[in-house]
XYZ file of C-alpha atoms in Angstrom:
372
model
C 33.268 -21.924 45.704
C 31.196 -20.940 48.700
C 31.366 -24.381 50.235
C 35.139 -24.333 50.429
C 35.668 -20.691 51.288
C 35.056 -19.458 54.780
C 32.330 -16.780 54.872
C 32.950 -13.778 57.107
C 31.096 -15.156 60.127
C 33.414 -18.205 60.230
C 36.506 -16.064 60.799
C 37.264 -16.444 64.496
C 38.894 -13.415 66.088
C 41.138 -14.031 69.071
C 40.418 -10.796 70.932
C 37.383 -12.103 72.839
C 36.972 -14.242 75.939
C 34.282 -16.298 77.628
C 33.468 -13.423 79.921
C 33.429 -10.771 77.227
C 29.828 -9.798 76.500
C 30.792 -7.549 73.580
C 31.370 -10.240 70.973
C 32.261 -9.215 67.405
C 29.258 -8.540 65.187
C 29.809 -11.614 63.017
C 29.658 -13.852 66.115
C 26.220 -12.596 67.180
C 22.797 -12.687 65.536
C 22.299 -9.470 63.584
C 20.266 -7.892 60.789
C 22.397 -9.597 58.151
C 21.288 -12.980 59.441
C 17.652 -11.860 59.322
C 18.025 -10.878 55.656
C 19.712 -14.201 54.862
C 16.936 -16.173 56.553
C 14.245 -14.215 54.680
C 15.966 -14.569 51.293
C 16.730 -18.281 51.604
C 13.215 -18.987 52.876
C 11.666 -17.224 49.874
C 14.019 -19.013 47.472
C 13.256 -22.348 49.100
C 9.486 -21.937 48.681
C 9.764 -20.706 45.075
C 12.278 -23.366 44.045
C 10.334 -26.191 45.689
C 7.072 -25.151 44.033
C 8.608 -24.704 40.585
C 10.835 -27.769 40.473
C 8.243 -30.100 42.004
C 5.793 -28.919 39.332
C 8.306 -29.569 36.534
C 9.192 -32.960 37.998
C 5.518 -33.947 38.230
C 4.805 -32.883 34.633
C 7.754 -34.839 33.250
C 7.059 -37.942 35.350
C 3.490 -38.029 33.990
C 4.832 -38.316 30.460
C 5.106 -41.907 29.341
C 7.071 -43.750 26.706
C 8.019 -41.687 23.674
C 6.052 -38.722 25.012
C 9.014 -38.049 27.323
C 11.744 -36.681 25.101
C 15.417 -37.151 25.835
C 15.759 -33.447 26.664
C 12.848 -33.658 29.099
C 14.466 -36.689 30.718
C 17.619 -34.648 31.289
C 15.573 -31.700 32.529
C 14.046 -34.102 35.058
C 17.541 -34.766 36.423
C 18.185 -31.011 36.472
C 14.996 -30.513 38.502
C 16.165 -33.216 40.923
C 19.516 -31.428 41.273
C 17.717 -28.151 41.991
C 15.538 -29.907 44.578
C 18.669 -31.245 46.284
C 19.900 -27.658 46.530
C 16.463 -26.594 47.753
C 16.007 -29.194 50.488
C 19.624 -29.754 51.553
C 21.574 -26.539 51.129
C 18.918 -23.867 51.687
C 17.558 -25.229 55.011
C 21.146 -25.547 56.222
C 21.835 -21.910 55.340
C 18.657 -20.862 57.166
C 19.476 -22.865 60.307
C 23.086 -21.714 60.272
C 22.060 -18.062 60.018
C 19.630 -18.543 62.908
C 22.164 -20.176 65.257
C 25.230 -18.235 63.992
C 27.586 -20.870 65.429
C 27.607 -24.573 64.492
C 25.661 -26.707 66.993
C 25.207 -30.057 65.231
C 28.512 -31.806 65.943
C 31.427 -32.882 63.778
C 29.711 -35.776 61.946
C 26.832 -33.625 60.695
C 29.317 -30.873 59.865
C 31.114 -33.177 57.439
C 27.900 -34.725 56.097
C 26.247 -31.374 55.467
C 29.420 -30.030 53.837
C 29.069 -32.823 51.273
C 25.317 -32.437 50.820
C 25.352 -28.685 50.334
C 27.607 -28.887 47.256
C 26.384 -32.172 45.756
C 23.328 -30.559 44.170
C 25.430 -27.660 42.854
C 27.904 -30.015 41.181
C 25.039 -32.092 39.789
C 23.335 -29.026 38.273
C 26.543 -28.092 36.465
C 27.206 -31.606 35.181
C 23.614 -32.141 34.008
C 23.839 -28.880 32.049
C 26.977 -30.292 30.424
C 24.987 -33.439 29.536
C 22.195 -31.348 28.014
C 24.643 -29.270 25.982
C 26.542 -32.297 24.690
C 23.259 -34.049 23.881
C 22.264 -31.077 21.695
C 25.748 -31.081 20.147
C 25.559 -34.766 19.201
C 21.923 -34.506 18.064
C 22.745 -31.756 15.570
C 26.329 -32.476 14.524
C 26.670 -36.230 15.161
C 23.208 -37.780 14.724
C 22.921 -41.475 15.579
C 20.251 -44.141 15.793
C 17.663 -43.758 18.561
C 18.945 -46.725 20.570
C 22.516 -45.403 20.464
C 21.356 -41.922 21.444
C 19.380 -43.208 24.439
C 22.334 -45.310 25.587
C 24.675 -42.328 25.287
C 22.257 -40.189 27.286
C 22.110 -42.751 30.101
C 25.909 -42.979 30.195
C 26.289 -39.187 30.391
C 23.732 -38.851 33.198
C 25.302 -41.703 35.163
C 28.690 -40.029 34.786
C 27.177 -36.739 36.002
C 25.911 -38.362 39.221
C 29.174 -40.226 39.846
C 31.308 -37.140 39.189
C 29.100 -35.053 41.489
C 29.612 -37.566 44.297
C 33.386 -37.729 43.757
C 33.761 -33.937 43.623
C 31.670 -33.521 46.785
C 33.489 -36.093 48.934
C 36.591 -33.946 49.661
C 34.269 -31.677 51.650
C 34.046 -34.393 54.316
C 37.818 -34.309 54.708
C 38.480 -30.570 54.727
C 35.534 -29.458 56.881
C 35.424 -30.064 60.635
C 34.103 -28.446 63.800
C 36.605 -26.062 65.394
C 36.297 -24.169 68.671
C 37.284 -20.551 69.095
C 40.701 -20.342 70.779
C 39.400 -18.102 73.584
C 35.581 -18.161 73.380
C 35.532 -21.933 73.807
C 31.759 -22.355 73.591
C 31.740 -20.836 70.087
C 32.155 -23.534 67.404
C 32.078 -23.407 63.628
C 32.092 -25.931 60.782
C 35.053 -24.635 58.778
C 38.165 -25.612 56.801
C 40.457 -23.777 59.207
C 41.682 -26.910 60.993
C 42.680 -28.753 57.787
C 43.556 -26.126 55.185
C 46.082 -24.409 57.421
C 47.872 -22.370 54.740
C 46.613 -19.808 52.263
C 48.133 -21.830 49.425
C 46.111 -24.916 50.422
C 42.929 -22.836 50.598
C 43.545 -21.396 47.132
C 44.252 -24.812 45.602
C 41.059 -26.272 47.051
C 39.050 -23.247 45.920
C 40.470 -23.644 42.396
C 39.509 -27.328 42.417
C 35.929 -26.595 43.502
C 35.409 -23.648 41.158
C 36.945 -25.466 38.198
C 34.671 -28.496 38.405
C 31.548 -26.598 39.430
C 31.889 -23.687 37.019
C 35.060 -23.382 34.911
C 35.235 -26.765 33.162
C 31.448 -26.953 32.550
C 31.637 -23.438 31.091
C 34.347 -24.443 28.608
C 32.509 -27.609 27.530
C 29.216 -25.767 27.092
C 30.871 -22.971 25.094
C 32.417 -25.609 22.827
C 29.076 -27.411 22.368
C 26.919 -24.393 21.576
C 29.720 -22.658 19.669
C 29.936 -25.700 17.392
C 26.152 -25.723 16.974
C 26.047 -22.032 16.029
C 28.920 -22.522 13.579
C 27.071 -25.434 11.959
C 23.874 -23.383 11.684
C 25.745 -20.534 9.964
C 27.524 -22.987 7.670
C 24.300 -24.641 6.517
C 22.504 -21.306 6.238
C 25.178 -19.932 3.918
C 25.003 -23.087 1.841
C 21.220 -22.861 1.418
C 21.056 -19.071 1.230
C 18.679 -18.808 4.217
C 18.824 -16.038 6.800
C 20.098 -17.632 10.004
C 18.135 -15.153 12.124
C 14.818 -16.226 10.627
C 12.931 -19.383 11.465
C 13.637 -20.789 8.008
C 17.348 -20.498 8.766
C 16.918 -23.261 11.347
C 14.632 -25.327 9.153
C 17.088 -28.170 8.773
C 16.810 -28.867 12.526
C 13.074 -29.472 12.620
C 10.628 -27.601 14.841
C 10.932 -29.813 17.927
C 14.725 -29.836 17.823
C 14.844 -26.058 17.307
C 12.554 -25.486 20.276
C 14.635 -27.813 22.473
C 17.833 -26.081 21.377
C 16.472 -22.640 22.249
C 15.132 -23.780 25.631
C 18.340 -25.519 26.689
C 20.432 -22.560 25.526
C 18.351 -20.184 27.671
C 18.696 -22.516 30.685
C 22.476 -22.564 30.245
C 22.645 -18.773 29.863
C 20.576 -18.299 33.027
C 22.923 -20.630 34.923
C 26.005 -18.640 33.966
C 24.244 -15.308 34.510
C 23.460 -16.356 38.094
C 26.810 -17.928 38.955
C 29.349 -15.723 37.140
C 29.263 -12.734 39.560
C 29.816 -15.013 42.554
C 32.694 -16.865 40.886
C 34.377 -13.603 39.928
C 34.121 -12.495 43.561
C 35.519 -15.844 44.723
C 38.548 -15.626 42.436
C 39.144 -12.061 43.566
C 38.909 -13.101 47.237
C 41.331 -16.007 46.958
C 43.994 -14.160 44.966
C 43.719 -10.705 46.554
C 41.916 -11.183 49.849
C 42.905 -7.802 51.281
C 41.206 -5.763 48.550
C 38.256 -8.168 48.220
C 37.450 -7.808 51.912
C 36.931 -4.093 51.357
C 33.798 -4.958 49.360
C 30.695 -4.601 51.523
C 29.963 -7.862 53.342
C 26.302 -7.611 52.323
C 27.307 -7.564 48.658
C 29.541 -10.611 49.079
C 26.801 -12.550 50.846
C 24.216 -11.332 48.353
C 26.191 -12.708 45.409
C 25.844 -16.259 46.718
C 22.131 -15.741 47.382
C 21.780 -14.430 43.818
C 23.614 -17.520 42.528
C 21.117 -19.729 44.367
C 18.238 -18.080 42.491
C 19.288 -20.263 39.562
C 17.355 -23.127 41.183
C 14.184 -21.035 40.848
C 14.820 -19.905 37.276
C 14.952 -23.276 35.493
C 11.242 -24.088 36.117
C 10.316 -20.621 34.836
C 12.240 -21.163 31.587
C 10.695 -24.619 31.168
C 7.215 -23.209 31.795
C 7.600 -20.280 29.396
C 8.735 -22.485 26.509
C 5.984 -25.041 27.086
C 3.275 -22.370 27.334
C 4.499 -20.884 24.040
C 4.494 -24.350 22.498
C 0.906 -24.998 23.572
C -0.236 -21.574 22.379
C 1.354 -22.215 18.983
C -0.226 -25.650 18.855
C -3.638 -24.176 19.684
C -3.322 -21.653 16.870
C -2.216 -24.408 14.524
C -5.293 -26.528 15.252
C -7.803 -23.754 14.705
C -8.011 -22.677 18.311
C -9.108 -19.176 17.395
C -5.899 -17.770 15.948
C -4.554 -17.610 12.426
C -3.692 -21.123 11.422
C -1.247 -22.513 8.933
C -2.074 -22.640 5.253
C 0.093 -23.920 2.478
C -0.320 -23.966 -1.245
C 1.458 -26.845 -2.991
C 2.254 -26.727 -6.668
C 3.647 -29.542 -8.721
C 3.142 -31.349 -11.989
C 0.145 -29.289 -13.060
C -1.752 -29.758 -9.812
C -2.279 -27.121 -7.190
C -3.665 -27.829 -3.726
C -4.316 -25.546 -0.779
C -4.302 -26.656 2.838
C -5.780 -24.491 5.572
C -6.993 -25.251 9.080
C -9.021 -22.099 9.636
C -10.107 -20.746 6.292
C -8.001 -17.615 6.691
C -6.605 -16.628 3.311
C -2.800 -16.632 3.358
C -0.449 -17.511 0.539
C 2.570 -19.782 0.529
C 5.253 -19.892 -2.092
C 6.341 -23.105 -3.730
C 7.282 -24.908 -6.900
C 7.685 -28.478 -8.073
C 10.954 -28.856 -6.155
C 10.384 -27.057 -2.878
C 7.491 -25.644 -0.902
C 8.012 -22.965 1.745
C 5.165 -22.150 4.093
C 4.612 -18.679 5.475
C 2.674 -19.862 8.523
C 3.485 -23.264 9.950
C 1.514 -24.588 12.944
C 3.456 -26.470 15.576
C 2.318 -30.018 16.306
C 0.207 -30.415 19.461
């Protein structure tokens, strides 16, 4: 991952001296640093605004009004805020100063902090995916479900801390061998061989991306398989709303929202991880890729912290719009005709004439309002 791999400006050439005014481009402030500062600043503002809004909305929910999924999304927002207020300001300051000027202790501390939020985001997404898996395929009592959720979230925080701590051991401040005033916070002094660098990169990428990806694929793959299995058994079309009827409206909405959040995460992070694997296993050819593209892939990955609040907002706006239509808020509302044992009743919230099919054993509505 980016935290363990040395970006281009950390590579210290030995063909310069203290008196040499023509330093290599990556050792001086240039247009690339300006672009990085602008991009990270914009991401920081957008991510802070979005995630603080989501966090405030969820914290205002009390008791049963705060669903288990929303509780996990609160932890995801916290993880994104850690990325926003720990990693992004560091990237901005680092781009502005080019060299590292905060000493060895802060070098090691910041190396831990800049990846903690990234690990936490990945592990919370695993918690969300497994929560949906258990809710649909292994339903339990409410008390057991809540306890399981707390255990998973606690494990996510502990694992994030444990996976981040090696950063404090492999990162340190190193001086340029000839330009002695130029210092960087890098792994060069500890990971002295290419093999060691590759092993540490594999460790970081596996726990931040690879292993979460496999677990999430298993969870949602199992859910999709179960949906198809039940749909075939009932004869429903899985691509229609009725095909997900056995889940319930709230559970279906939560499943769709969490699936989109997971897909956005992997859409943002996959290009960067592909580039990282390429770099560590064939550095010579990977370095021929434009430096701006390589740097841009990590910036693109960081946009994930801005996307989660957007997904949350879109799904909740749609939910409220559906609820407004269902309560006679000006749209076509739900109406159902129930037949059974010689009696026939019609329910409508707006007076709009719409038929529903049903018999004494089952009633299927054509328009169903969502609960407010």
